[in-house]
């Protein structure tokens, strides 16, 4: 039964892919409708199956909540044996449900968004292939299978970012994502190799049992250095996939893809696979406080760093991209301080509200005729009332205003960062600063897009072209509204202390760490909650106040030009990487190309060709075409042979 | 009647054979070349007969009949080819017929 969840998107991929391969030359009259429905049905069925499995899992006794499905043996070499096997436990069940659920909504949305696309079947084939890979990643029972899904989503990410590949900038954004992800994957692979060398298995359940056994025998302490190395290597993979410092540079560029792709892959699902991996391997991270610290500090630094960049961007999707990076940082902070359930909870609510924000942005871009610059929008409140309302819910959710979903999960992370034995008040303070920044940049985005007066009459459209801002069609509005509802109520699965999610995940993730000093201090928890809500409200208030008066914003910008310049240019990280890595490699490649490829290899290969031609031309002189010459040669040959036979043999 | 010594006959045969072969190599007219081939065949025939007599073996005589038959057929085909060649190329000069070179 379990493999069916992965099978449906695969079938959808095959159906749409074959359709595209066979009939792509013909113009499609029905637009994206038929391939879109096929793709949506495939992933929708998976969603339904995930729900059924969830119910089944819920019916089992708590300690035995696990469904395993071994399909066949994949690799056997020496003492390495890898099965294609899926395993569903509470953690993967949560991921599975929100992935397939959000993906279904985004597939439906894409029918509207990709309406005028020339190759909709290809688009939906890629989307389905992505969902298949993601499901394999989440359900895989061993690290190599997770890695298979991991690479699969990377591939689909590349294909979808560079979907409009005739635009050079978009094509190279796809390449950048692929290359940067590869750097992280090396870490993942090294981590796997070390695990296999030390434990002799890559199956996660077996690994967990081994680690627990060693822990009970008191032997784990000796190997803590090795476990730290493994954890950090795996985390390098997560850094690449989940766009953390210092490998986050691909995610903002990935916004070159179609907006539904950004919503599905670069906000809701793929980028969270790093968090999934850390949560999945929590039994290792728990042993190594150093690795956990690396995770927490990387997450926190990324959260703050990306939030600061988001303040100064003007492209609506870029802002959301940096916001995604920042929120992913929160999730890693949660995992790093041992509160895996809080991290996973934020993954879920973030999937809802970030998909909502991206799809809302898609509606805005669609309504504004591909305009993405928020400084050229404004006043869309009346033009797009439904999108406005839904977007407002998303913005409040991400800012952390109760009772919207983001509040509960983010506040839980903040509280754990403060109260966990691995946490500290500094973690809490910096995370709080990030949440102020988050509230501020979301308010900035919101008020520049929806509030104030329209700023696009003069600037956006070329003269003579009719330009009318319009609300998106129903098929694009309804998924957004469903996500808006989820963003509002989604947080109730993770209310602190009553958290259903934490309870549900506890067989896999264990209980979060609680240091003795603050364990009883629920008064402190309330206080921090009030502080963080006030912080979010402050961010929103300042944002509204500042962006109500645009000329003053310009004056502030002028006065603080060097600050906004640095932020606008993303702290010059791209330039730094360009100077330190990209250009030296480019020059080295150029030198090798000229010095070795052309000078040695090409000369060698061309030399063979020239030698052959020369031999042929020389040998050609023998071919006179005169039969008599041939006959003479035959005579000479016969005489020589006869002479040899008669006199030479002896 | 005194017998001719075999070496005389064989020397005669090889002289005729090499006259034929020299003609084959140096003459430019295809008709003459064909005649030279005939000359060589007949030299071979004479050699066969000589050895048949010398070794008291009838196989040599039989081979001669075969060669005569094949030579007749060859001449017929060869002359036909020469005629066809002359019609298409307007020449029977071997120096000008070097199609194999291409």
XYZ file of C-alpha atoms in Angstrom:
752
model
C 0.000 0.000 0.000
C 2.793 2.372 0.939
C 4.502 2.264 -2.421
C 1.277 3.376 -4.105
C 1.763 6.861 -2.669
C 4.985 7.148 -4.610
C 3.591 5.305 -7.599
C 0.762 7.712 -8.448
C 2.948 10.757 -9.092
C 5.316 8.530 -11.048
C 2.433 7.415 -13.250
C 1.360 11.024 -13.624
C 4.891 11.885 -14.661
C 4.967 9.076 -17.218
C 1.553 9.995 -18.623
C 2.311 13.676 -18.983
C 5.883 13.050 -20.073
C 4.844 10.628 -22.814
C 2.094 12.981 -23.891
C 4.640 15.760 -24.172
C 7.157 13.572 -25.987
C 4.622 12.323 -28.512
C 2.441 15.342 -29.171
C 4.505 18.352 -28.261
C 4.622 19.529 -31.853
C 0.858 19.949 -31.980
C -0.656 23.111 -30.581
C -2.663 22.357 -27.452
C -6.114 23.831 -27.697
C -7.234 22.982 -24.196
C -4.378 24.921 -22.581
C -3.060 23.442 -19.386
C -6.366 21.869 -18.426
C -5.910 18.220 -19.415
C -2.284 17.723 -18.348
C -3.043 19.762 -15.245
C -5.975 17.578 -14.289
C -3.937 14.433 -14.890
C -1.111 15.762 -12.725
C -3.463 16.998 -9.998
C -5.348 13.702 -9.948
C -2.075 11.800 -9.551
C -0.876 13.839 -6.587
C -4.392 14.184 -5.175
C -4.690 10.397 -5.025
C -1.405 10.305 -3.153
C -2.759 12.849 -0.702
C -5.838 10.742 -0.151
C -3.718 7.631 0.379
C -1.534 9.547 2.847
C -4.607 10.481 4.844
C -5.770 6.869 4.893
C -2.381 5.722 6.083
C -2.371 8.408 8.720
C -5.670 7.115 10.062
C -4.285 3.588 10.044
C -1.163 4.724 11.861
C -3.251 6.532 14.429
C -5.168 3.359 15.124
C -2.021 1.498 16.124
C -0.548 1.395 19.628
C 1.826 4.310 20.156
C 5.033 2.309 20.363
C 4.340 0.287 17.210
C 3.341 3.094 14.882
C 5.297 1.997 11.861
C 4.332 0.642 8.455
C 7.025 -0.913 6.323
C 6.867 -1.893 2.692
C 9.859 -3.711 1.195
C 9.601 -3.790 -2.573
C 12.784 -5.438 -3.824
C 16.494 -5.642 -3.314
C 18.219 -2.758 -5.009
C 21.948 -3.229 -4.470
C 23.904 -6.079 -2.967
C 27.666 -5.762 -2.857
C 29.803 -7.397 -0.227
C 28.137 -6.791 3.088
C 26.231 -3.819 1.741
C 22.615 -4.585 0.976
C 20.099 -1.919 0.135
C 16.415 -2.616 -0.333
C 13.943 -0.402 -2.058
C 11.847 -0.147 1.040
C 9.481 2.502 2.328
C 8.791 3.090 5.967
C 6.027 5.227 7.381
C 6.284 6.476 10.934
C 4.709 9.506 12.633
C 7.435 11.853 11.339
C 7.222 10.802 7.710
C 3.446 10.716 7.959
C 3.343 14.398 8.939
C 5.710 15.329 6.112
C 3.817 13.183 3.658
C 0.475 14.762 4.420
C 1.540 18.356 4.116
C 3.715 17.687 1.072
C 1.008 15.927 -0.910
C -1.680 18.272 0.371
C 0.123 21.493 -0.483
C 1.336 19.955 -3.741
C -2.221 19.113 -4.772
C -3.334 22.688 -4.199
C -0.350 24.007 -6.130
C -0.981 21.617 -9.017
C -4.533 22.938 -9.246
C -3.266 26.496 -9.042
C -0.800 25.825 -11.845
C -3.643 24.957 -14.192
C -4.584 28.618 -14.021
C -1.081 30.028 -13.824
C 0.358 28.027 -16.722
C -2.719 28.532 -18.885
C -0.850 30.196 -21.724
C 2.219 28.020 -21.505
C 3.288 26.250 -24.676
C 4.290 22.974 -23.055
C 1.984 22.424 -20.080
C 2.381 18.635 -20.236
C 6.100 18.997 -19.689
C 5.523 21.314 -16.758
C 3.140 18.961 -15.013
C 5.377 15.996 -15.776
C 8.218 17.781 -13.969
C 5.953 18.693 -11.062
C 4.834 15.086 -10.694
C 8.380 13.812 -10.932
C 9.286 16.247 -8.206
C 6.489 14.969 -5.985
C 7.608 11.393 -6.621
C 11.181 12.214 -5.589
C 9.999 14.087 -2.534
C 7.837 11.163 -1.447
C 10.760 8.773 -1.915
C 12.879 11.130 0.171
C 10.372 11.197 2.994
C 9.421 7.524 2.933
C 12.843 6.044 2.185
C 13.829 3.603 4.902
C 17.565 3.888 4.379
C 19.995 6.706 3.721
C 20.738 5.747 0.091
C 17.029 5.808 -0.701
C 16.699 9.196 0.965
C 19.677 10.276 -1.101
C 17.917 9.047 -4.230
C 14.945 11.270 -3.450
C 17.334 14.025 -2.408
C 19.006 14.000 -5.820
C 15.657 13.594 -7.551
C 14.251 16.774 -6.041
C 17.514 18.503 -6.916
C 17.135 17.443 -10.514
C 13.499 18.556 -10.684
C 14.438 21.819 -9.042
C 16.973 22.390 -11.803
C 14.493 21.454 -14.519
C 11.795 23.711 -13.120
C 13.960 26.726 -12.306
C 15.294 26.627 -15.841
C 11.839 25.837 -17.197
C 11.873 28.931 -19.372
C 15.343 27.989 -20.526
C 15.433 30.203 -23.583
C 16.072 33.085 -21.203
C 19.801 32.885 -20.436
C 19.439 34.328 -16.951
C 16.845 31.721 -15.981
C 18.868 28.897 -17.459
C 21.938 29.918 -15.495
C 19.853 30.260 -12.310
C 18.959 26.595 -12.765
C 22.601 25.691 -13.215
C 23.580 27.667 -10.140
C 21.033 25.833 -8.016
C 22.259 22.503 -9.308
C 25.944 23.231 -8.742
C 25.476 24.703 -5.268
C 23.350 21.729 -4.267
C 26.074 19.366 -5.485
C 28.518 20.989 -3.071
C 26.209 20.124 -0.199
C 25.580 16.621 -1.515
C 29.259 15.786 -1.202
C 28.865 16.287 2.556
C 25.816 14.027 2.600
C 27.683 11.282 0.768
C 30.755 11.493 2.990
C 28.453 11.261 6.008
C 26.869 8.131 4.530
C 30.268 6.570 3.849
C 31.427 7.138 7.407
C 28.199 5.697 8.786
C 28.566 2.586 6.674
C 32.228 2.185 7.594
C 31.492 2.476 11.297
C 28.111 0.828 11.690
C 27.927 -1.430 8.660
C 24.348 -0.486 7.858
C 22.560 2.372 6.203
C 19.053 1.438 7.246
C 17.816 4.117 9.597
C 15.885 1.885 11.976
C 18.822 -0.520 12.259
C 21.182 2.406 12.739
C 18.984 3.829 15.457
C 18.881 0.496 17.226
C 22.672 0.177 17.011
C 23.222 3.673 18.344
C 20.764 3.131 21.202
C 22.419 -0.171 22.044
C 25.862 1.415 22.114
C 24.493 4.231 24.215
C 23.096 1.825 26.775
C 26.349 -0.084 26.866
C 28.090 3.214 27.511
C 30.254 2.825 24.438
C 28.934 5.789 22.511
C 31.057 8.204 24.454
C 34.205 6.838 22.867
C 32.952 7.522 19.380
C 31.524 10.959 19.952
C 34.078 12.555 17.635
C 33.044 10.257 14.835
C 29.363 10.956 15.450
C 30.046 14.688 15.400
C 31.831 14.304 12.067
C 28.920 12.321 10.631
C 26.365 14.841 11.863
C 28.289 17.775 10.450
C 28.793 16.041 7.102
C 25.075 15.305 6.845
C 24.340 18.862 7.901
C 26.494 20.149 5.035
C 24.035 18.374 2.765
C 21.176 20.082 4.594
C 22.896 23.446 4.224
C 22.934 22.993 0.479
C 19.398 21.703 0.130
C 17.793 24.010 2.688
C 19.719 27.103 1.574
C 21.526 27.989 4.796
C 24.664 30.036 5.207
C 26.956 29.788 3.327
C 25.242 27.887 0.501
C 22.000 29.883 0.386
C 22.873 31.807 -2.794
C 20.966 29.527 -5.126
C 17.528 30.014 -3.575
C 16.972 33.699 -4.427
C 18.074 33.013 -8.003
C 15.723 30.048 -8.116
C 12.872 32.550 -8.222
C 13.474 32.626 -11.977
C 11.192 29.604 -12.213
C 7.411 29.838 -12.566
C 5.746 31.047 -9.361
C 3.937 27.774 -8.510
C 7.344 26.103 -8.636
C 8.702 28.633 -6.169
C 5.742 27.950 -3.924
C 6.000 24.175 -4.101
C 9.715 23.530 -4.249
C 11.475 26.572 -2.937
C 9.163 27.295 -0.047
C 6.976 24.417 1.037
C 8.642 21.115 0.337
C 12.099 20.576 -1.103
C 13.935 23.118 1.011
C 12.485 21.549 4.129
C 14.117 18.210 3.349
C 17.225 19.383 5.201
C 15.122 19.868 8.325
C 13.601 16.458 7.709
C 17.029 14.838 7.536
C 18.194 16.450 10.767
C 14.959 15.438 12.496
C 15.229 11.949 11.061
C 18.795 11.562 12.345
C 17.947 13.150 15.685
C 19.293 10.100 17.558
C 22.756 11.021 16.252
C 22.465 14.764 16.772
C 21.315 14.219 20.324
C 24.582 12.511 21.130
C 26.766 15.302 19.825
C 26.171 18.646 21.447
C 28.818 20.179 19.229
C 27.010 19.199 16.031
C 23.758 20.452 17.515
C 25.412 23.758 18.271
C 26.643 24.000 14.701
C 23.081 23.408 13.483
C 21.583 25.947 15.857
C 24.141 28.671 15.202
C 24.028 28.202 11.439
C 20.247 28.387 11.565
C 20.205 31.456 13.717
C 22.837 33.279 11.667
C 20.991 32.456 8.471
C 17.677 33.594 9.894
C 19.049 36.977 10.882
C 21.173 37.427 7.770
C 18.426 36.578 5.283
C 15.857 38.685 7.129
C 18.164 41.684 6.883
C 18.510 41.200 3.129
C 14.762 40.815 2.679
C 14.224 44.347 3.997
C 15.911 45.999 1.046
C 14.774 43.876 -1.888
C 12.236 45.167 -4.357
C 11.327 42.011 -6.266
C 8.261 40.456 -4.631
C 9.498 36.898 -5.139
C 13.031 37.707 -3.967
C 11.643 39.061 -0.707
C 9.692 35.870 -0.193
C 12.768 33.829 -1.087
C 14.898 35.521 1.563
C 12.038 35.159 3.968
C 12.017 31.419 3.242
C 15.746 31.195 3.949
C 15.195 33.058 7.171
C 12.334 30.789 8.262
C 14.381 27.700 7.428
C 17.003 29.130 9.746
C 14.390 29.156 12.504
C 13.633 25.510 11.890
C 17.298 24.583 12.185
C 17.550 26.659 15.324
C 14.712 24.587 16.773
C 16.372 21.307 15.770
C 19.736 22.513 16.997
C 18.490 23.150 20.515
C 16.924 19.703 20.629
C 13.348 20.794 20.004
C 12.839 18.709 16.863
C 9.070 18.719 17.182
C 9.080 22.514 17.269
C 11.244 22.593 14.141
C 8.969 20.148 12.339
C 5.915 22.088 13.502
C 7.336 25.210 11.933
C 8.016 23.252 8.737
C 4.329 22.410 8.543
C 2.905 25.840 9.267
C 5.584 27.464 7.121
C 4.538 25.199 4.241
C 1.010 26.544 4.576
C 1.686 30.221 4.888
C 4.691 30.394 2.585
C 2.875 28.496 -0.169
C 0.024 30.916 0.410
C 2.302 33.939 0.154
C 3.958 32.650 -3.002
C 0.686 31.788 -4.683
C -0.682 35.159 -3.607
C 2.394 36.767 -5.134
C 1.692 34.676 -8.223
C -1.801 36.153 -8.388
C -0.340 39.633 -8.042
C 2.227 38.992 -10.768
C -0.470 37.483 -12.965
C -2.774 40.436 -12.324
C 0.008 42.947 -12.894
C 1.045 41.366 -16.198
C 4.370 39.922 -15.062
C 5.378 42.954 -13.037
C 7.407 41.810 -10.017
C 8.770 45.086 -8.677
C 6.847 46.086 -5.577
C 7.862 49.717 -5.927
C 5.722 49.785 -9.062
C 2.593 48.338 -7.462
C 0.407 49.728 -4.709
C -3.306 49.979 -4.050
C -4.154 46.462 -5.146
C -6.481 46.097 -2.166
C -9.497 47.119 -4.174
C -8.391 45.535 -7.432
C -7.720 42.079 -5.992
C -9.828 41.829 -2.835
C -9.714 38.033 -2.449
C -5.973 37.792 -2.900
C -5.604 40.751 -0.554
C -7.461 39.015 2.252
C -5.644 35.726 1.856
C -2.275 37.459 1.599
C -3.029 39.402 4.770
C -3.627 36.125 6.603
C -0.293 34.795 5.322
C 1.566 37.958 6.292
C 0.111 37.895 9.800
C 0.946 34.201 10.112
C 4.592 34.656 9.166
C 4.902 37.731 11.369
C 3.821 35.683 14.350
C 0.611 37.367 15.425
C -1.638 35.117 17.536
C -3.726 33.128 16.781
C -2.331 32.713 13.274
C -0.365 29.524 12.718
C 3.110 31.023 12.515
C 2.797 32.405 16.025
C 2.536 29.036 17.734
C 5.355 27.286 15.976
C 7.706 30.233 15.926
C 7.050 31.026 19.541
C 7.692 27.426 20.446
C 11.105 27.668 18.750
C 11.861 30.934 20.546
C 10.883 29.408 23.873
C 12.977 26.301 23.277
C 15.929 28.428 22.208
C 15.709 30.109 25.575
C 14.815 27.202 27.827
C 16.658 24.245 26.341
C 19.955 23.292 27.995
C 21.603 23.786 24.601
C 19.971 27.168 24.156
C 20.796 30.506 25.666
C 19.306 33.906 26.156
C 21.405 35.117 23.216
C 19.775 32.662 20.880
C 16.447 33.932 22.065
C 17.371 37.598 21.698
C 18.717 37.205 18.157
C 15.724 35.111 17.126
C 13.478 37.804 18.539
C 15.343 40.435 16.540
C 14.791 38.289 13.450
C 11.098 38.113 14.165
C 10.918 41.914 14.399
C 12.693 42.146 11.053
C 10.324 39.510 9.629
C 7.265 41.434 10.708
C 8.797 44.602 9.309
C 9.703 43.342 5.849
C 6.397 41.503 5.457
C 4.552 44.696 6.352
C 6.728 46.602 3.908
C 5.901 44.116 1.171
C 2.246 44.116 2.073
C 1.786 47.841 2.226
C 3.784 48.516 -0.942
C 1.733 45.988 -2.874
C -1.771 46.319 -1.518
C -2.044 49.618 0.347
C -1.521 53.213 -0.677
C -2.108 54.586 -4.124
C -1.395 52.710 -7.358
C 2.043 53.593 -8.704
C 1.860 51.747 -11.967
C -0.104 53.992 -14.315
C 2.933 55.968 -15.316
C 5.669 53.449 -15.096
C 4.852 49.884 -15.969
C 3.149 49.586 -19.275
C 4.395 50.494 -22.672
C 2.143 53.023 -24.362
C -0.627 51.681 -26.524
C -0.887 48.435 -24.619
C -4.085 47.909 -22.709
C -3.347 47.453 -19.059
C -5.927 46.436 -16.555
C -5.126 44.994 -13.166
C -7.493 42.141 -12.488
C -8.236 39.514 -9.908
C -6.967 36.044 -10.739
C -9.414 33.404 -12.038
C -11.173 31.072 -9.611
C -8.814 28.171 -10.022
C -5.997 30.382 -8.803
C -7.950 31.998 -5.996
C -9.506 28.938 -4.382
C -6.210 27.133 -3.553
C -4.969 30.394 -2.081
C -8.060 30.684 0.073
C -7.755 27.075 1.264
C -4.138 27.759 2.200
C -5.243 30.931 3.949
C -7.645 28.921 6.106
C -4.870 26.449 6.880
C -2.511 29.293 7.722
C -5.001 30.657 10.186
C -5.914 27.423 11.924
C -2.831 25.302 11.180
C -1.084 26.408 14.336
C -3.540 24.652 16.574
C -1.764 21.356 16.012
C 1.178 22.775 17.907
C -0.156 24.809 20.798
C 2.538 24.863 23.483
C 2.045 22.284 26.251
C -1.022 20.828 24.541
C 0.891 20.204 21.350
C -0.745 17.385 19.476
C 2.161 17.403 17.066
C 4.797 17.005 19.738
C 2.890 14.118 21.240
C 2.393 12.500 17.850
C 6.074 12.795 16.944
C 7.446 11.723 20.320
C 7.988 8.053 19.338
C 10.439 9.258 16.682
C 11.809 12.467 18.072
C 11.672 11.920 21.820
C 10.919 14.638 24.308
C 12.505 18.058 23.841
C 15.234 18.937 26.275
C 14.246 20.994 29.240
C 16.831 22.344 31.581
C 15.937 21.970 35.225
C 16.203 25.645 36.056
C 13.471 26.801 33.720
C 11.356 23.685 33.609
C 8.910 25.022 36.130
C 8.947 28.574 34.911
C 5.741 28.739 32.942
C 5.446 32.347 34.039
C 8.661 32.988 32.115
C 7.183 31.262 29.108
C 4.139 33.516 29.198
C 6.338 36.547 29.540
C 8.446 35.578 26.540
C 5.320 34.886 24.536
C 3.990 38.347 25.281
C 7.366 39.857 24.426
C 7.561 38.095 21.081
C 4.008 39.065 20.191
C 4.787 42.628 21.123
C 7.910 42.440 19.001
C 5.947 41.253 15.994
C 3.352 43.956 16.564
C 6.151 46.507 16.817
C 7.573 45.345 13.506
C 4.195 45.624 11.842
C 3.479 48.996 13.407
C 6.791 50.474 12.337
C 6.346 48.998 8.883
C 2.915 50.500 8.446
C 4.036 53.829 9.819
C 7.127 54.067 7.650
C 5.584 52.921 4.413
C 2.492 55.081 4.760
C 4.713 57.999 3.765
C 6.716 57.075 0.719
C 8.600 60.359 0.157
C 9.958 60.040 3.661
C 11.057 56.482 2.883
C 13.057 57.854 -0.012
C 14.651 60.436 2.259
C 15.564 57.764 4.799
C 16.960 55.649 2.015
C 19.142 58.505 0.839
C 20.444 59.262 4.266
C 21.290 55.626 5.037
C 22.428 54.906 1.560
C 25.423 52.773 2.502
C 23.297 50.548 4.727
C 20.501 50.034 2.238
C 23.094 49.602 -0.500
C 24.745 46.742 1.353
C 21.392 45.102 2.032
C 20.119 45.684 -1.482
C 23.248 44.002 -2.790
C 22.753 41.069 -0.416
C 25.858 41.825 1.648
C 27.839 41.309 -1.588
C 27.880 37.571 -0.989
C 27.471 36.758 -4.652
C 30.308 39.131 -5.488
C 32.475 37.546 -2.780
C 31.848 34.041 -4.074
C 32.486 35.300 -7.568
C 35.870 36.709 -6.568
C 36.934 33.829 -4.326
C 35.585 30.757 -6.095
C 33.947 31.343 -9.418
C 36.474 33.564 -11.177
C 39.617 31.675 -10.058
C 38.025 28.427 -11.211
C 37.024 30.109 -14.420
C 40.570 31.326 -14.994
C 42.036 27.960 -14.105
C 39.658 26.310 -16.526
C 40.601 28.805 -19.198
C 44.296 28.133 -18.630
C 43.777 24.380 -18.692
C 41.680 24.691 -21.813
C 44.310 26.665 -23.683
C 47.380 25.082 -22.123
C 46.374 21.473 -21.986
C 43.217 20.798 -23.944
C 44.139 22.700 -27.087
C 47.912 22.380 -26.853
C 48.181 18.722 -25.921
C 44.969 16.770 -26.370
C 43.660 18.508 -29.454
C 47.088 18.412 -31.062
C 47.377 14.703 -30.362
C 43.959 13.904 -31.783
C 44.396 16.129 -34.809
C 47.899 14.638 -35.281
C 46.416 11.169 -35.624
C 44.071 12.479 -38.262
C 46.819 14.244 -40.154
C 49.079 11.179 -40.044
C 46.307 9.047 -41.485
C 45.648 11.512 -44.292
C 49.362 11.748 -45.109
C 49.739 7.951 -45.215
C 46.769 7.682 -47.489
C 47.995 10.341 -49.852
C 51.399 8.732 -50.078
C 50.030 5.254 -50.595
C 47.712 6.565 -53.241
C 50.633 7.024 -55.664
C 50.838 3.250 -56.069
C 47.346 3.221 -57.483
C 48.148 4.172 -61.090
C 45.028 2.561 -62.507
C 47.121 0.919 -65.231
C 46.468 -2.802 -65.340
C 49.850 -3.409 -66.843
C 51.651 -1.929 -63.902
C 49.546 -4.130 -61.648
C 50.439 -7.136 -63.736
C 54.113 -6.248 -63.454
C 53.819 -6.003 -59.692
C 52.118 -9.401 -59.675
C 55.029 -10.774 -61.729
C 57.578 -9.416 -59.315
C 55.563 -10.881 -56.473
C 55.411 -14.287 -58.086
C 59.122 -14.245 -58.832
C 59.994 -13.278 -55.300
C 57.667 -15.922 -53.857
C 58.924 -18.594 -56.217
C 62.515 -17.665 -55.540
C 61.893 -17.842 -51.827
C 60.185 -21.210 -52.093
C 62.872 -22.648 -54.300
C 66.005 -21.294 -52.648
C 65.051 -19.504 -49.507
C 63.401 -22.226 -47.432
C 66.456 -24.335 -47.119
C 63.189 -40.864 -85.150
C 65.216 -39.056 -82.627
C 63.393 -37.494 -79.700
C 63.574 -33.806 -78.881
C 65.144 -33.295 -75.531
C 62.577 -32.083 -72.910
C 64.727 -29.101 -71.792
C 64.645 -27.740 -75.357
C 60.879 -27.819 -75.411
C 60.612 -26.334 -71.894
C 63.061 -23.546 -72.696
C 61.067 -22.803 -75.841
C 57.885 -22.678 -73.742
C 59.303 -20.279 -71.200
C 60.693 -18.032 -73.959
C 57.257 -17.867 -75.563
C 55.646 -17.299 -72.130
C 57.907 -14.370 -71.351
C 57.512 -12.927 -74.827
C 53.781 -13.010 -74.137
C 54.214 -11.539 -70.689
C 56.497 -8.773 -71.916
C 53.909 -7.954 -74.567
C 51.263 -7.911 -71.874
C 53.276 -5.404 -69.898
C 54.478 -3.067 -72.589
C 51.948 -3.087 -75.431
C 49.272 -0.399 -75.280
C 46.718 -1.820 -77.650
C 44.232 -4.021 -75.834
C 43.824 -6.360 -78.814
C 47.530 -7.031 -78.809
C 47.437 -7.516 -75.042
C 44.718 -10.126 -75.512
C 46.829 -11.884 -78.124
C 49.755 -11.858 -75.720
C 47.596 -13.583 -73.127
C 46.763 -16.231 -75.719
C 50.452 -16.648 -76.343
C 51.097 -17.193 -72.635
C 48.257 -19.708 -72.388
C 49.617 -21.675 -75.297
C 53.099 -21.679 -73.800
C 51.555 -23.142 -70.658
C 49.684 -25.722 -72.771
C 52.897 -26.851 -74.384
C 54.525 -27.156 -70.970
C 51.641 -29.304 -69.754
C 51.895 -31.606 -72.735
C 55.640 -31.908 -72.317
C 55.355 -32.880 -68.706
C 52.457 -35.264 -69.478
C 54.712 -37.074 -71.885
C 57.695 -36.934 -69.621
C 55.887 -38.176 -66.514
C 53.533 -40.551 -68.337
C 50.553 -38.827 -66.732
C 47.392 -38.078 -68.695
C 46.297 -35.385 -66.269
C 48.473 -32.868 -68.119
C 46.728 -33.601 -71.395
C 43.333 -33.180 -69.751
C 44.322 -29.834 -68.282
C 45.266 -28.628 -71.750
C 41.766 -29.315 -73.041
C 40.326 -27.338 -70.189
C 42.666 -24.449 -70.859
C 41.822 -24.396 -74.555
C 38.124 -24.279 -73.702
C 38.541 -21.566 -71.133
C 40.811 -19.597 -73.458
C 38.157 -19.716 -76.181
C 35.515 -18.467 -73.787
C 37.883 -15.847 -72.445
C 38.672 -14.602 -75.910
C 34.994 -14.325 -76.749
C 34.255 -12.403 -73.555
C 37.433 -10.363 -73.831
C 36.707 -9.298 -77.409
C 33.164 -8.434 -76.445
C 34.505 -6.244 -73.637
C 36.979 -4.608 -75.980
C 34.161 -3.730 -78.392
C 32.024 -2.360 -75.574
C 34.968 -0.435 -74.215
C 35.721 1.072 -77.572
C 32.123 2.135 -77.953
C 32.021 3.954 -74.615
C 35.540 5.271 -74.351
C 36.408 5.621 -78.050
C 39.800 4.084 -77.409
C 41.582 0.790 -77.023
C 44.723 2.332 -75.605
C 45.502 1.088 -72.081
C 47.246 4.326 -71.166
C 43.964 6.153 -71.511
C 41.857 3.594 -69.714
C 42.709 4.118 -66.052
C 39.293 4.032 -64.451
C 40.660 1.965 -61.555
C 42.640 4.968 -60.450
C 39.577 6.881 -59.408
